[in-house]
PDB file of C-alpha atoms in Angstrom:
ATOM      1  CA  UNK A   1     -20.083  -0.679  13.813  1.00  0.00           C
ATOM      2  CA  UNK A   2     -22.707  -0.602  16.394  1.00  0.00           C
ATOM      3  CA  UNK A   3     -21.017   0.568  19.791  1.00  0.00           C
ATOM      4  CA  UNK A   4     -17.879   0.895  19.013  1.00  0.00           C
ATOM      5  CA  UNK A   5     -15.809   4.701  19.995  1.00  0.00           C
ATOM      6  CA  UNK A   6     -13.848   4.253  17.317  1.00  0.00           C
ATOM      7  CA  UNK A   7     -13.127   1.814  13.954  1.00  0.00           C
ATOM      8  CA  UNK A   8      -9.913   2.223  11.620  1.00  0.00           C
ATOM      9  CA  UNK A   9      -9.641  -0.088   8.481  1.00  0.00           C
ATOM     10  CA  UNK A  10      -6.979  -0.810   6.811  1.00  0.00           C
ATOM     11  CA  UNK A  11      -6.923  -1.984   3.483  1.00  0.00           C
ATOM     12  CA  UNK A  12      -4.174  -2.444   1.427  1.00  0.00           C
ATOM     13  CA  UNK A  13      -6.369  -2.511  -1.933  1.00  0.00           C
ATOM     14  CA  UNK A  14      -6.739   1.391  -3.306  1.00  0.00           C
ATOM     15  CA  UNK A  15     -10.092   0.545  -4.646  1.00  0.00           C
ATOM     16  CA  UNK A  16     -11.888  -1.150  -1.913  1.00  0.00           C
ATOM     17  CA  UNK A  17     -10.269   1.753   0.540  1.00  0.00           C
ATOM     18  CA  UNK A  18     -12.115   4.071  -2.264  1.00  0.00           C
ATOM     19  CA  UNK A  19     -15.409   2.100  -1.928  1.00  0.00           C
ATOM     20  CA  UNK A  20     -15.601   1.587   2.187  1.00  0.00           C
ATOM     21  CA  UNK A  21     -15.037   5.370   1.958  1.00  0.00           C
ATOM     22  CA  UNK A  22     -18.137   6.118  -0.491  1.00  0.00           C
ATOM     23  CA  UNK A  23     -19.764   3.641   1.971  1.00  0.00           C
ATOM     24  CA  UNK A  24     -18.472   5.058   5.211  1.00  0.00           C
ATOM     25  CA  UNK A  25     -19.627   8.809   3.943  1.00  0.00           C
ATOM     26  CA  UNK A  26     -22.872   7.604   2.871  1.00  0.00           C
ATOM     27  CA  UNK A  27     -23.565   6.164   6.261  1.00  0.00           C
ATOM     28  CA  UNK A  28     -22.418   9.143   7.880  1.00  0.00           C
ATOM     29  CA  UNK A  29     -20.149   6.640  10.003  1.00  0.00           C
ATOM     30  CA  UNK A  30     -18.393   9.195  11.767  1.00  0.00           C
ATOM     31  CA  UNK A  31     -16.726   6.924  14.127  1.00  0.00           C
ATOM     32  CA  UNK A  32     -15.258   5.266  10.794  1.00  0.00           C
ATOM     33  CA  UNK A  33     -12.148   5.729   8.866  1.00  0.00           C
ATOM     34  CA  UNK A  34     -10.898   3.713   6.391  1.00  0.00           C
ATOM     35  CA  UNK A  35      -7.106   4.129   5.433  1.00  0.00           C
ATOM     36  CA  UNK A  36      -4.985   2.549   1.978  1.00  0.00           C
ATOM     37  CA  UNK A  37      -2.260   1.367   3.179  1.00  0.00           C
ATOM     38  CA  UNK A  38      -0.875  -2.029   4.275  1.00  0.00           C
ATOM     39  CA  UNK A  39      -1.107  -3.337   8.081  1.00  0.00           C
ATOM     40  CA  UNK A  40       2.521  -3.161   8.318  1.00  0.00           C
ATOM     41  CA  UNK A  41       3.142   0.176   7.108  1.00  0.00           C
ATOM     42  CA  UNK A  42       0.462   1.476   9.300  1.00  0.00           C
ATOM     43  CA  UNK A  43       1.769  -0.174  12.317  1.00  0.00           C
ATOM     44  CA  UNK A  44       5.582   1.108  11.885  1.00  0.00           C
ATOM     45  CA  UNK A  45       4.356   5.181  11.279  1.00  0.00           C
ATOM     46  CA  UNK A  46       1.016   5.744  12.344  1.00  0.00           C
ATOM     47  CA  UNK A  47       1.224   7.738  16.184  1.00  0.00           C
ATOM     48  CA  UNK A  48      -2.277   6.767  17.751  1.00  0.00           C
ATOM     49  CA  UNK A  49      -2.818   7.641  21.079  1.00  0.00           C
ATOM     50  CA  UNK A  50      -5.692   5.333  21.973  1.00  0.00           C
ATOM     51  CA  UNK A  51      -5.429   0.929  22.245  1.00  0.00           C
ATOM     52  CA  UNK A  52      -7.547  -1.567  20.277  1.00  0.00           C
ATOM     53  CA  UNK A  53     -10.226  -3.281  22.441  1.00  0.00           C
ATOM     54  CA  UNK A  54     -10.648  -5.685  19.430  1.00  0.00           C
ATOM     55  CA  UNK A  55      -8.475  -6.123  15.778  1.00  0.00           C
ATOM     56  CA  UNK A  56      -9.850  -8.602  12.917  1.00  0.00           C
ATOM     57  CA  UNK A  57      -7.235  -9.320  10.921  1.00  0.00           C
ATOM     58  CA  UNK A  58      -8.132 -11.059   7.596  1.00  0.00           C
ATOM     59  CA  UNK A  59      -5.217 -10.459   5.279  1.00  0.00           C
ATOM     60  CA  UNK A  60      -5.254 -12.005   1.561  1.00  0.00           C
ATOM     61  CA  UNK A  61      -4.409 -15.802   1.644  1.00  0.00           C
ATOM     62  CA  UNK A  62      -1.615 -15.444  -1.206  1.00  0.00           C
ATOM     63  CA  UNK A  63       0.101 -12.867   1.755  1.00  0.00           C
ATOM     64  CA  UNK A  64      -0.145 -15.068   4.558  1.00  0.00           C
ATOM     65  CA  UNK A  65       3.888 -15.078   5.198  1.00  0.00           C
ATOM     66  CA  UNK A  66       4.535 -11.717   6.575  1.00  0.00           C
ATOM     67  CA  UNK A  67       0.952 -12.225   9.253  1.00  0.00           C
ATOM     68  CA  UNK A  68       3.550 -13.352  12.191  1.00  0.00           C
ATOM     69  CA  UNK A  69       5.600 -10.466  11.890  1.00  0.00           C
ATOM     70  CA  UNK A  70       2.258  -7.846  11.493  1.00  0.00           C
ATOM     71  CA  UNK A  71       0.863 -10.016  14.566  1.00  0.00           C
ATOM     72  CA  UNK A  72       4.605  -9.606  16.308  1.00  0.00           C
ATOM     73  CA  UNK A  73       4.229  -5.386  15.846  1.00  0.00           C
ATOM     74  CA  UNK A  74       1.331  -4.842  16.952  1.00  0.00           C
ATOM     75  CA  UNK A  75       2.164  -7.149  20.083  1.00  0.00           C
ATOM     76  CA  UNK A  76       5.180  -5.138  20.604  1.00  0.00           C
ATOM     77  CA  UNK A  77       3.432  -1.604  20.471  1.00  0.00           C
ATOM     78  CA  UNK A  78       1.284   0.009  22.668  1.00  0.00           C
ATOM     79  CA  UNK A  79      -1.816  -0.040  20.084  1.00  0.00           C
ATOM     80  CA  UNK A  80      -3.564  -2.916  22.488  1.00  0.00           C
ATOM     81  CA  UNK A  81      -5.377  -2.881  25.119  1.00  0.00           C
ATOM     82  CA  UNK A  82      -5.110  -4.974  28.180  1.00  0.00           C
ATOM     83  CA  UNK A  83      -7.495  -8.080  27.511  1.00  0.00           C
ATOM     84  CA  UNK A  84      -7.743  -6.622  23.803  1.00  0.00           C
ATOM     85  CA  UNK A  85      -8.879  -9.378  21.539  1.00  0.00           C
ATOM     86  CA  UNK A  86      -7.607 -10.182  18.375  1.00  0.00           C
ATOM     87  CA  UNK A  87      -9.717 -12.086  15.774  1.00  0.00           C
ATOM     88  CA  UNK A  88      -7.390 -13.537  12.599  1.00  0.00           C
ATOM     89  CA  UNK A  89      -8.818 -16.003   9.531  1.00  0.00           C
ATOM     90  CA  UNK A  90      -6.139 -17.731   7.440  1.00  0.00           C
ATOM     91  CA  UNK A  91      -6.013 -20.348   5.388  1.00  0.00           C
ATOM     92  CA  UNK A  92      -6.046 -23.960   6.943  1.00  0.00           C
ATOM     93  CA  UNK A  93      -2.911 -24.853   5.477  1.00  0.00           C
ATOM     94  CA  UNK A  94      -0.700 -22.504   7.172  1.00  0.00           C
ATOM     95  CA  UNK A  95      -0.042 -22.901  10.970  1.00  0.00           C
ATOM     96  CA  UNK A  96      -0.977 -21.107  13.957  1.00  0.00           C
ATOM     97  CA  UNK A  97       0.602 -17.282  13.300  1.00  0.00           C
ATOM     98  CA  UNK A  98       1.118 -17.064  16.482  1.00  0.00           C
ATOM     99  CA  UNK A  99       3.125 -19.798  17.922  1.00  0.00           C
ATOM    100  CA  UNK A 100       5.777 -17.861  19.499  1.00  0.00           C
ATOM    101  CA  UNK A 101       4.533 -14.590  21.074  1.00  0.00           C
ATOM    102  CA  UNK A 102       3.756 -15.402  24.630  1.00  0.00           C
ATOM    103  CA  UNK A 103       1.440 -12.059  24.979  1.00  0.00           C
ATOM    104  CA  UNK A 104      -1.162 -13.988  22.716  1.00  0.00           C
ATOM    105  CA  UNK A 105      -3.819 -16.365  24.146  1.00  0.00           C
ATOM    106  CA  UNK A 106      -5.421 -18.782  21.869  1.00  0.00           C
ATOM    107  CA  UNK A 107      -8.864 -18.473  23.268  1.00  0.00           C
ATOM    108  CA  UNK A 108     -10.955 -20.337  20.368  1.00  0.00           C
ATOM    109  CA  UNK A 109     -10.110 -22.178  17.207  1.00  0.00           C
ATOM    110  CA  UNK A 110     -12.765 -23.293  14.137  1.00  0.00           C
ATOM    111  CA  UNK A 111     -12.157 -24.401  10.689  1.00  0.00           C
ATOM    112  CA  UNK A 112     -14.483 -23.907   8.114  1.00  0.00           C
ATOM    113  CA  UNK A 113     -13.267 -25.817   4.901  1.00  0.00           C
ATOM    114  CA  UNK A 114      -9.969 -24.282   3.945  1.00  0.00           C
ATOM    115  CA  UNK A 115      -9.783 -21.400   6.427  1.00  0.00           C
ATOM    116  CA  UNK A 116      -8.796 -21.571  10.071  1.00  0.00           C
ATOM    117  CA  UNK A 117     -10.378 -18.678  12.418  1.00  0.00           C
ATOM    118  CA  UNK A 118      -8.805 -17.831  15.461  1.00  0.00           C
ATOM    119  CA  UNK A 119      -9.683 -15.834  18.538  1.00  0.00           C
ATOM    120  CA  UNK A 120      -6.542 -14.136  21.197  1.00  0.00           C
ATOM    121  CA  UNK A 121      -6.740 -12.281  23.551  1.00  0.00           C
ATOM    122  CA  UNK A 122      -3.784 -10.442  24.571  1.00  0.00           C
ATOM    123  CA  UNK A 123      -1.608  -9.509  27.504  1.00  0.00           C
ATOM    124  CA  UNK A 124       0.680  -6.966  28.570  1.00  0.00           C
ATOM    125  CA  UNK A 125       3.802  -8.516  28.864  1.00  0.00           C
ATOM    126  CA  UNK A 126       5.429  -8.595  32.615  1.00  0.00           C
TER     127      UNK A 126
END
């Protein structure tokens, strides 16, 4: 991740954790950490002291359902920056995840076949 402080993934599969890891190591990536766990787990314990200047969010289409309520956390905590933006591919058939948090801007919508991408930025809330 050219330029960037700081990257955290998160990825729910303990394998693919395992292998951005061996990948991350290899690289020497210091700026990099990859975590196991699942986006809403990590949101509810993990005590960061920094905000996100940018979040991609591209969960597993058969997991879709609990996105709103991951987008809804990390709206609600203090993990974004102001003007962070927040990047988020789903599939085409489910609706905007975002419909009712007002501290979301949809900035840019594409579809490419069966997935939707998405592009927010985000406000603190007044």
């Amino acid at each position: 991740p050219r330029g960037a402080g700081e990257v955290i993934m998160i990825e729910g599969n303990a394998q693919v954790c395992a292998a951005l890891q061996r990948q991350i190591a290899k690289l020497e990536a210091n700026q990099v950490q990859a975590i196991h766990s699942s986006a809403e787990h990590w949101l509810k314990g993990d005590s960061m002291t920094g905000a996100f200047d940018i979040v991609f969010l591209d969960p597993p289409f058969d997991h879709l359902t609990s996105l709103p309520t991951t987008l809804r956390n990390l709206a609600n905590s203090a993990m974004l920056a102001e003007g962070a933006v927040i990047y988020i591919e789903s599939s085409s058939a489910q609706g905007s995840p975002v419909s009712d948090i007002s501290c979301l801007t949809l900035n840019k919508e594409k579809v490419f076949g069966g997935v939707t991408a998405r592009l927010y930025r985000y406000h603190h809330k007044d």
